[in-house]
N, CA, C and O atoms as a DFTB+ gen file, in Angstrom:
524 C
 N C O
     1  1    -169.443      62.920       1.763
     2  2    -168.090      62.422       1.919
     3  2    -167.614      61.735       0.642
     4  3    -166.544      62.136       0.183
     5  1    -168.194      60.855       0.069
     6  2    -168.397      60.485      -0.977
     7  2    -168.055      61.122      -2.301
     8  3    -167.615      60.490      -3.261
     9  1    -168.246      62.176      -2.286
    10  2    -168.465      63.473      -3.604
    11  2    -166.949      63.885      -3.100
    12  3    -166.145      63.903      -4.032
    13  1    -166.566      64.119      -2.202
    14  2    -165.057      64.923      -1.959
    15  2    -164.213      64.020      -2.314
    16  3    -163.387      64.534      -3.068
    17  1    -163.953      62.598      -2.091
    18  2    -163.638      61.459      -2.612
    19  2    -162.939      61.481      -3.660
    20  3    -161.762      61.123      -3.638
    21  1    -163.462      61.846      -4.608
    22  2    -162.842      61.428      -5.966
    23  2    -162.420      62.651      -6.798
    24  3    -162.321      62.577      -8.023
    25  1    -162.165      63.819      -6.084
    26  2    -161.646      65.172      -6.422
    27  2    -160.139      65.268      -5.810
    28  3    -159.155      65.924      -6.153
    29  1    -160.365      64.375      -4.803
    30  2    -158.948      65.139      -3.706
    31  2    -158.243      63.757      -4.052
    32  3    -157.073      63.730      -3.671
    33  1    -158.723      62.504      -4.742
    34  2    -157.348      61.335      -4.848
    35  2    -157.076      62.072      -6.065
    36  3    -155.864      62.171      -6.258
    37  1    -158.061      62.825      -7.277
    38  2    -157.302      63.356      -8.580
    39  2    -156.408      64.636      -8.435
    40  3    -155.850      65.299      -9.310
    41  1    -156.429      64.751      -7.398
    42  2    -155.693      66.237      -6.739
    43  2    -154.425      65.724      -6.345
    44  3    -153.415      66.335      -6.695
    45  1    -154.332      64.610      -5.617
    46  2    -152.804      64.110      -4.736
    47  2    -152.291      62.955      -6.607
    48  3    -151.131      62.594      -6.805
    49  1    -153.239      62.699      -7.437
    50  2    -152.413      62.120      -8.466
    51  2    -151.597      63.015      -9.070
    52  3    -150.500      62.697      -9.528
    53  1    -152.001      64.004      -9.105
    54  2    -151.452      64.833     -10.353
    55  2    -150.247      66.013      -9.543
    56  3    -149.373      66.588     -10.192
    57  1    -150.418      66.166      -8.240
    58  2    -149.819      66.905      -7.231
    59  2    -148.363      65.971      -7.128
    60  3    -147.279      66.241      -7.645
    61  1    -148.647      65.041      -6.463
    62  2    -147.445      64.407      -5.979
    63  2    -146.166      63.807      -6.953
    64  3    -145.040      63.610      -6.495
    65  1    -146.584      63.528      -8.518
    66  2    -145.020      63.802      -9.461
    67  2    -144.913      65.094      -9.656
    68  3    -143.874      65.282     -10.289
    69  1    -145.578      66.311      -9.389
    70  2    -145.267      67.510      -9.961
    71  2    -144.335      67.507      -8.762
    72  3    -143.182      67.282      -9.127
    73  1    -144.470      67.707      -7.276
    74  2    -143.619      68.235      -6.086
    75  2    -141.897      66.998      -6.195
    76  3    -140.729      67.132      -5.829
    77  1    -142.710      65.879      -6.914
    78  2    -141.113      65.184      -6.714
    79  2    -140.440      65.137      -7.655
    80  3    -139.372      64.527      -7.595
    81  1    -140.906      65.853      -8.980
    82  2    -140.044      66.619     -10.407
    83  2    -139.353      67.686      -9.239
    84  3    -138.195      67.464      -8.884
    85  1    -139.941      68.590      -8.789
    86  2    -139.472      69.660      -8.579
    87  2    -138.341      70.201      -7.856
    88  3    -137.671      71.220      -8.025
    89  1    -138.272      68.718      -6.516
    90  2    -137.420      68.258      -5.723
    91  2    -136.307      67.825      -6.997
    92  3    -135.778      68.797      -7.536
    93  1    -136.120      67.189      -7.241
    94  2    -135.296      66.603      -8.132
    95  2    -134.436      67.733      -9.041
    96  3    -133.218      67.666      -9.209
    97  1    -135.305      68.784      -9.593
    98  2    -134.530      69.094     -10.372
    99  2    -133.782      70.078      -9.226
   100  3    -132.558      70.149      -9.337
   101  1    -134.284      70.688      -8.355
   102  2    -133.560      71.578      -7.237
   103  2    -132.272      70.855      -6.984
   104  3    -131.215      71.481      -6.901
   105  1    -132.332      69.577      -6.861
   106  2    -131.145      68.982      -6.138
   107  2    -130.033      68.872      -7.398
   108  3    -128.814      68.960      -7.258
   109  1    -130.626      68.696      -8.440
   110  2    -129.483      69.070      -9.637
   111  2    -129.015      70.235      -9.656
   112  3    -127.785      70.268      -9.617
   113  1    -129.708      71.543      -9.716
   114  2    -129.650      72.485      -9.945
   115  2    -128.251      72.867      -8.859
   116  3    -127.359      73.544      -9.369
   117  1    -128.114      72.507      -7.652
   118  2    -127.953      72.660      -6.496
   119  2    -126.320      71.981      -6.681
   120  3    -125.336      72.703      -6.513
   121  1    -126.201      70.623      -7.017
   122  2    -125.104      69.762      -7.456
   123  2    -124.480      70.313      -8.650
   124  3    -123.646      69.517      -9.082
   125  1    -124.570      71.392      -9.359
   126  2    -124.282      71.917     -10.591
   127  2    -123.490      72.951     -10.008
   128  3    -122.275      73.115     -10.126
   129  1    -124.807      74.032      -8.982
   130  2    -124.054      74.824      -8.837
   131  2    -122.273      74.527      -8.050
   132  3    -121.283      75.088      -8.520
   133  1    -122.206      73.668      -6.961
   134  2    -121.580      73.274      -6.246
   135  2    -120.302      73.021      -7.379
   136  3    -119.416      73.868      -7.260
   137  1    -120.100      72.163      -8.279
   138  2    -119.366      72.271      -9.012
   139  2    -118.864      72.850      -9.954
   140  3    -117.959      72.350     -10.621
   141  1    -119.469      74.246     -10.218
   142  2    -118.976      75.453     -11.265
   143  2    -118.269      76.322     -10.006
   144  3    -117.275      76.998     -10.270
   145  1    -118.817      76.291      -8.587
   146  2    -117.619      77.297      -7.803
   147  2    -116.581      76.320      -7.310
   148  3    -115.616      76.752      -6.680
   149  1    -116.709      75.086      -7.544
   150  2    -115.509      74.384      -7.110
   151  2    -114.502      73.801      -8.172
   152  3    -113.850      72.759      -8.096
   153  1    -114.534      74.594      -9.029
   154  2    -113.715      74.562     -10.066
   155  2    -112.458      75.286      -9.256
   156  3    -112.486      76.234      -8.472
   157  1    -111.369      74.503      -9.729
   158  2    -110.074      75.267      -9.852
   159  2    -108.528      74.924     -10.916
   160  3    -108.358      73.804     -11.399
   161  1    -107.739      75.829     -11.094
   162  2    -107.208      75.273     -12.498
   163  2    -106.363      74.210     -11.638
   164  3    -105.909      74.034     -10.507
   165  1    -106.470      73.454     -13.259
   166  2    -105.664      72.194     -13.013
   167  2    -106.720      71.100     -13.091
   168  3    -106.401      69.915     -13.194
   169  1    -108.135      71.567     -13.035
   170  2    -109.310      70.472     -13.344
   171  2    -109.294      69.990     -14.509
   172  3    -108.533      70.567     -15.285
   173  1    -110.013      68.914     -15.004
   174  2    -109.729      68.371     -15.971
   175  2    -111.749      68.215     -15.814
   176  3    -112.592      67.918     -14.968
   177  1    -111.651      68.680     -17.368
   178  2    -113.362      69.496     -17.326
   179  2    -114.073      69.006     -18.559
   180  3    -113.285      69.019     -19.505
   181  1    -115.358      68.548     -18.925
   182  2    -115.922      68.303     -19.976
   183  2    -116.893      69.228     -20.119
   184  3    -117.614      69.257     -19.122
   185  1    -117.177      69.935     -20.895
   186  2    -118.154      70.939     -21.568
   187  2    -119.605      70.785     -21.833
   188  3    -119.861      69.610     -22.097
   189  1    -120.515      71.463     -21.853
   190  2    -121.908      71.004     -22.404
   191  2    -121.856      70.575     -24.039
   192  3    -122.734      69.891     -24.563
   193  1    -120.731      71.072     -24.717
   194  2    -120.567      70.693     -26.497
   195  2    -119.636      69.379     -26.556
   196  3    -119.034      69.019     -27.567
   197  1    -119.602      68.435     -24.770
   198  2    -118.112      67.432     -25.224
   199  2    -117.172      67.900     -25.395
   200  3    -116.535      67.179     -26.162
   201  1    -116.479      68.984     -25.056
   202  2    -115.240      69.458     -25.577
   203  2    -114.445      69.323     -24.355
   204  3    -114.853      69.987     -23.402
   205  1    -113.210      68.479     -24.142
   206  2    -112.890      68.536     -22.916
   207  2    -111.039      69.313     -22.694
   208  3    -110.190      69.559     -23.551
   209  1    -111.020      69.443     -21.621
   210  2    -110.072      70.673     -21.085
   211  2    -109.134      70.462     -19.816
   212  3    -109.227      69.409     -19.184
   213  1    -108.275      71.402     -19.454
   214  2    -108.094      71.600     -17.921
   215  2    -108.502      73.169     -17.986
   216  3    -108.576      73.783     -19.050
   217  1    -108.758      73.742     -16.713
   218  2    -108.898      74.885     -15.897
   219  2    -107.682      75.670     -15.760
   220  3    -106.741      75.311     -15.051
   221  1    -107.711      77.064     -16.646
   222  2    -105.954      77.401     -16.748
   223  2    -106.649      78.454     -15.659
   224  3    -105.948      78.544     -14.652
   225  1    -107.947      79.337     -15.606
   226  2    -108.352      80.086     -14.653
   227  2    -109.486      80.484     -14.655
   228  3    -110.249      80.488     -15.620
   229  1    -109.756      80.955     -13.284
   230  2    -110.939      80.896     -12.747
   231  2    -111.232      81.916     -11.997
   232  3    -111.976      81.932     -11.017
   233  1    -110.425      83.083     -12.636
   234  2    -110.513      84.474     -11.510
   235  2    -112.023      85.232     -12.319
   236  3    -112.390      86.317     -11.870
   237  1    -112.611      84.762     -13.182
   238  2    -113.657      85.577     -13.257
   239  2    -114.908      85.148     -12.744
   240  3    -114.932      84.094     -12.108
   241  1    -116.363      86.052     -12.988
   242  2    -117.128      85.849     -11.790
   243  2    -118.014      84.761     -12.934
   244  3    -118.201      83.598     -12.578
   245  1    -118.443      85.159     -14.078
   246  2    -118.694      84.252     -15.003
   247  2    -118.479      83.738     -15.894
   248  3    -119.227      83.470     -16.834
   249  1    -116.792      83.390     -15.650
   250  2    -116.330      83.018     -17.091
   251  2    -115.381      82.152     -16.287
   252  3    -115.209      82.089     -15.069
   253  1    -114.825      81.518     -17.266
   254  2    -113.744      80.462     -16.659
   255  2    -113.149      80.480     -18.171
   256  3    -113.676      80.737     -19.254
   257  1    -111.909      80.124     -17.820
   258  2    -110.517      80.005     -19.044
   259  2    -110.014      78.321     -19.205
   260  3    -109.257      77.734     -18.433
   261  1    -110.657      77.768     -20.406
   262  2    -109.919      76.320     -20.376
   263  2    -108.895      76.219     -21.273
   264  3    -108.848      76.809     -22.352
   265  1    -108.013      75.415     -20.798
   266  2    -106.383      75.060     -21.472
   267  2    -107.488      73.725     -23.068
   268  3    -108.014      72.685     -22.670
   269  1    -107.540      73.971     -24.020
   270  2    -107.901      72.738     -24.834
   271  2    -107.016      71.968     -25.780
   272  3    -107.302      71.040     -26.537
   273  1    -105.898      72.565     -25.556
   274  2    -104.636      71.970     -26.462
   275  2    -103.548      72.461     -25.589
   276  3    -103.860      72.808     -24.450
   277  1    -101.923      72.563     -26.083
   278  2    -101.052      72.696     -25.519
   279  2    -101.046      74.048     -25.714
   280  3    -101.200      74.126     -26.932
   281  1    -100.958      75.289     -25.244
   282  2    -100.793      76.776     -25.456
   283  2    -102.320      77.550     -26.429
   284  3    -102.451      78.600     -27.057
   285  1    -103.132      76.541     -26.159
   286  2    -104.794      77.062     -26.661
   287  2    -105.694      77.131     -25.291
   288  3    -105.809      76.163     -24.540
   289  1    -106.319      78.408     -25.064
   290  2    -106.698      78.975     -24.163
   291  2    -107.708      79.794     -24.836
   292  3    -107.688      80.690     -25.679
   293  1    -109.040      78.853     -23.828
   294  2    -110.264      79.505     -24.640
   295  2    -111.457      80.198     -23.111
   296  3    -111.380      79.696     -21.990
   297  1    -112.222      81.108     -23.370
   298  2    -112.989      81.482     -22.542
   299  2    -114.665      81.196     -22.545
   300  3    -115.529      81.599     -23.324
   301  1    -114.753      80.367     -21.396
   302  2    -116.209      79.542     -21.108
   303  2    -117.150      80.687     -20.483
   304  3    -116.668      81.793     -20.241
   305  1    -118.638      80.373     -20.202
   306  2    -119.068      80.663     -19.147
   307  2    -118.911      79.193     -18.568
   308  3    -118.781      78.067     -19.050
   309  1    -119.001      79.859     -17.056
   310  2    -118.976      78.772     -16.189
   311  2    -120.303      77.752     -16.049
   312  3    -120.226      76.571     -15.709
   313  1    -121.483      78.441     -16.371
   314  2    -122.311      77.424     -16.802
   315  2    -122.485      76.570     -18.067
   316  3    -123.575      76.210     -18.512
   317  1    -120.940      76.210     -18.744
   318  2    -120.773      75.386     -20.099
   319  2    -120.214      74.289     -19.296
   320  3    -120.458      73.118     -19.589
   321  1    -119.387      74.652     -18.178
   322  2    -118.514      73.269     -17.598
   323  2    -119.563      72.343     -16.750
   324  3    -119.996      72.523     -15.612
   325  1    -119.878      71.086     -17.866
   326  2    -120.590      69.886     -17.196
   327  2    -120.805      69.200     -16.540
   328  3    -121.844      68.805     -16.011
   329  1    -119.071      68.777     -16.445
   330  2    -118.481      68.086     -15.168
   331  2    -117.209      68.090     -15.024
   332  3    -116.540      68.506     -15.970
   333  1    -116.602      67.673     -13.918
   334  2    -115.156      66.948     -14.063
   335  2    -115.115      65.664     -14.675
   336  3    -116.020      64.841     -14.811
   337  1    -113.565      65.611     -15.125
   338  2    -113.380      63.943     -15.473
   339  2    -112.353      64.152     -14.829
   340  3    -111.999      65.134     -14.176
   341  1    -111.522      62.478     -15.183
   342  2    -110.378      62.183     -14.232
   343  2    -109.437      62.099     -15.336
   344  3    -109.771      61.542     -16.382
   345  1    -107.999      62.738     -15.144
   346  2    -106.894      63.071     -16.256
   347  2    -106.995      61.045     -16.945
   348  3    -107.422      59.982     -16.495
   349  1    -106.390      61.467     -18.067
   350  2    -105.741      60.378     -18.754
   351  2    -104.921      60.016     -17.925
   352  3    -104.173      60.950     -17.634
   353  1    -104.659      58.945     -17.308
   354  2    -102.972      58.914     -17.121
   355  2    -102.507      57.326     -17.899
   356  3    -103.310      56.393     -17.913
   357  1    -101.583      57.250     -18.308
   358  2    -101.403      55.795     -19.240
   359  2    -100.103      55.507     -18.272
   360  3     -99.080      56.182     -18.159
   361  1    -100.431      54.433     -17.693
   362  2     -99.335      53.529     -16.749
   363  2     -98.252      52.666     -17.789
   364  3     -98.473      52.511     -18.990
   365  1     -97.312      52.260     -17.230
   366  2     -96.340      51.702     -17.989
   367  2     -97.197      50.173     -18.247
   368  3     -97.083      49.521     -19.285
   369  1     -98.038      49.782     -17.107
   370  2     -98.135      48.601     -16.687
   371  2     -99.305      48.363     -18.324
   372  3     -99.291      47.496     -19.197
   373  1    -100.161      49.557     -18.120
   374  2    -101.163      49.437     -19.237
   375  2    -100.473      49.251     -20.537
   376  3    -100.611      48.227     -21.206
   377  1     -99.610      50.413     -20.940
   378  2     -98.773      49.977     -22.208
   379  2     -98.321      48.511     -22.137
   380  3     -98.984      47.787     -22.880
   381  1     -97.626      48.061     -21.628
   382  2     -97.415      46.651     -21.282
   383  2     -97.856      45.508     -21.977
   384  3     -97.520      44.636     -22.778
   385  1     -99.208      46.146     -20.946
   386  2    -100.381      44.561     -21.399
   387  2    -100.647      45.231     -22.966
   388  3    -100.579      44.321     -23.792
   389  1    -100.825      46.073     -23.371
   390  2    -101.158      45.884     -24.992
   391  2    -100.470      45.958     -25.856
   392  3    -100.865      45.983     -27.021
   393  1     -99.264      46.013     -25.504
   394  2     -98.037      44.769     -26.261
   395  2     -97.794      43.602     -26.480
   396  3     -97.456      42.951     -27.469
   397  1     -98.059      43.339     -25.151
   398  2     -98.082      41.468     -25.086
   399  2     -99.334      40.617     -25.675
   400  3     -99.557      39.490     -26.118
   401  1     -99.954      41.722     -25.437
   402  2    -101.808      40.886     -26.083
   403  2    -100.758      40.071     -27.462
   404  3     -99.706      40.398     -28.012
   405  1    -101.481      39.175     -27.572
   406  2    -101.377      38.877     -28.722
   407  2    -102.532      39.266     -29.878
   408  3    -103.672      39.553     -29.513
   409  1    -102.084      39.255     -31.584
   410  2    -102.915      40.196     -32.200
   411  2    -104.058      38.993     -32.199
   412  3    -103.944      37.802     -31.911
   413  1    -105.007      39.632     -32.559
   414  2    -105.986      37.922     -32.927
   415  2    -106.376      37.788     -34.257
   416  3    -107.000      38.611     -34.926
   417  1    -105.890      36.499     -34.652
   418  2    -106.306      36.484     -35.987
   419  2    -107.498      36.113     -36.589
   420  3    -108.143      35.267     -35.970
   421  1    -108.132      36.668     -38.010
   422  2    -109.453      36.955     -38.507
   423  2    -109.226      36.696     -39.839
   424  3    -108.582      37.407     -40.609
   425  1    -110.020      35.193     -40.196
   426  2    -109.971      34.915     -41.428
   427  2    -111.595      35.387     -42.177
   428  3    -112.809      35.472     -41.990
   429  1    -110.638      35.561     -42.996
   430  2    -111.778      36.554     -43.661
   431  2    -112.586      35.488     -45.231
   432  3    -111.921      35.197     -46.226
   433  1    -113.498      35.250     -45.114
   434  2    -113.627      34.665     -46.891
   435  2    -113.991      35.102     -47.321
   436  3    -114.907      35.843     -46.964
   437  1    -113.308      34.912     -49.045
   438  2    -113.555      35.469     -50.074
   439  2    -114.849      35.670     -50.572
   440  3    -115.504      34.662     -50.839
   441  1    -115.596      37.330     -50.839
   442  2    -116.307      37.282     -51.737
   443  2    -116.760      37.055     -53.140
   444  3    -116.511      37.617     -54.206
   445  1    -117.374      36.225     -52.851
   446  2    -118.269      35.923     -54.088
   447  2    -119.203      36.342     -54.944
   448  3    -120.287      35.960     -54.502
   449  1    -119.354      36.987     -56.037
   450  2    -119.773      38.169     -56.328
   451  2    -120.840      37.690     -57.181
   452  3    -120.456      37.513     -58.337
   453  1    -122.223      37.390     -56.945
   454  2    -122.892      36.942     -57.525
   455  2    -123.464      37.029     -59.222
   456  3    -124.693      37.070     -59.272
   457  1    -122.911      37.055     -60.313
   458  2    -123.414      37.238     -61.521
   459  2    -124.582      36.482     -62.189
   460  3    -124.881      35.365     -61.767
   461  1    -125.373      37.145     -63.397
   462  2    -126.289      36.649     -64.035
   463  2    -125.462      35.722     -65.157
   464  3    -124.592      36.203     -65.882
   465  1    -125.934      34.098     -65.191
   466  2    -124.866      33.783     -66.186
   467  2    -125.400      33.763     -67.750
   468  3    -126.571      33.758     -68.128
   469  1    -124.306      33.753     -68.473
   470  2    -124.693      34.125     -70.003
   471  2    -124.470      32.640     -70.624
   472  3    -123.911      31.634     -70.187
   473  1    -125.207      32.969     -71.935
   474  2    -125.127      31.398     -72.585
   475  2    -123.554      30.757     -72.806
   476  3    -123.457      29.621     -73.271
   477  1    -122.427      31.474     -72.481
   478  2    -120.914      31.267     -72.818
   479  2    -120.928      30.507     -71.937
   480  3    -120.249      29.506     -72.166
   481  1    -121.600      30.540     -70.634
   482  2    -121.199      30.046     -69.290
   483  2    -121.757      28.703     -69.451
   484  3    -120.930      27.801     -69.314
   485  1    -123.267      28.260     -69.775
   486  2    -123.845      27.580     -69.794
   487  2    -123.300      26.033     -70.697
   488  3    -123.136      26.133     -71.913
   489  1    -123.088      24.863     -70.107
   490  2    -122.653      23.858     -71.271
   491  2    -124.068      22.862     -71.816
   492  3    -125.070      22.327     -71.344
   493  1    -123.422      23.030     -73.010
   494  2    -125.004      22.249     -74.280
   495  2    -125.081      21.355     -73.290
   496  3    -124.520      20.964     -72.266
   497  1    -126.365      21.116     -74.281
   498  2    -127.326      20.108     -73.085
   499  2    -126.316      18.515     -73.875
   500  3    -125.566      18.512     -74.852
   501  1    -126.670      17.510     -73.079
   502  2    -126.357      15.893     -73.800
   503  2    -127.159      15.797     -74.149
   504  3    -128.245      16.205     -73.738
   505  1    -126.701      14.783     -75.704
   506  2    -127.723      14.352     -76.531
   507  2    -127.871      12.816     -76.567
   508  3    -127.413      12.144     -77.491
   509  1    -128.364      12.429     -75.783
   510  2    -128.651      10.971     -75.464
   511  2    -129.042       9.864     -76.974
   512  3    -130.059       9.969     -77.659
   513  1    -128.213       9.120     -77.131
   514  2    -129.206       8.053     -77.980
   515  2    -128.611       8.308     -79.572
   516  3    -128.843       7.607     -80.557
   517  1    -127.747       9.572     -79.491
   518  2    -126.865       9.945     -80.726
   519  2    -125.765       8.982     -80.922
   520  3    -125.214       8.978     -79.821
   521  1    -125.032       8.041     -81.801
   522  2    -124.080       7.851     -82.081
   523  2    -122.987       8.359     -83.432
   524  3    -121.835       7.929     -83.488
């Protein structure tokens, strides 16, 4: 009993992160897919390169069409779109407040530019005891 012991706890060590990697990545895999068929235009989309977009269309089986400028229309696979984001929208209320902020002011001091000094700089020594 003894001898089986210490084979089967090195069996459940090395077993049990492999099965809950595996779980894990399924459930990504799974949450990925879910959001490349639930694309539709008008999404507002970030890319695997950061490049972000809306969804002008989505009638193909592996490709998708993103809007990336105003009248620029480029063709993805659908496994490039990363995620959704949520549109810009800029409220009046937001413009607002960063008008009124006041600016903050930042005094800055002058650098001082450290030089080697030369004998011009230097004043003679006193000569004590001279009249």
């Amino acid at each position: 009993m003894q001898s089986l012991l210490l084979p089967l706890l090195l069996v459940l060590v090395l077993a049990v992160p492999l099965v809950m990697s595996t779980r894990k990545q399924k459930k990504q895999q799974a949450a990925q897919q879910d959001l490349q068929s639930s694309l539709a235009p008008g999404d507002r989309v970030m890319t695997t390169s950061g490049l972000y977009g809306t969804v002008a269309d989505t009638s193909g089986d592996n490709t998708i069409d993103i809007e990336i400028a105003p009248g620029v229309v480029t063709t993805w696979l659908r496994l490039a779109v990363r995620e959704k984001v949520e549109p810009v929208v800029e409220t009046d209320e937001a413009a607002a407040d960063e008008v009124e902020a006041p600016a903050e002011e930042t005094i800055t001091e002058p650098v001082v530019k450290d030089e080697p000094q030369t004998t011009a700089q230097v004043a003679p020594p006193l000569e004590h005891g001279k009249k």
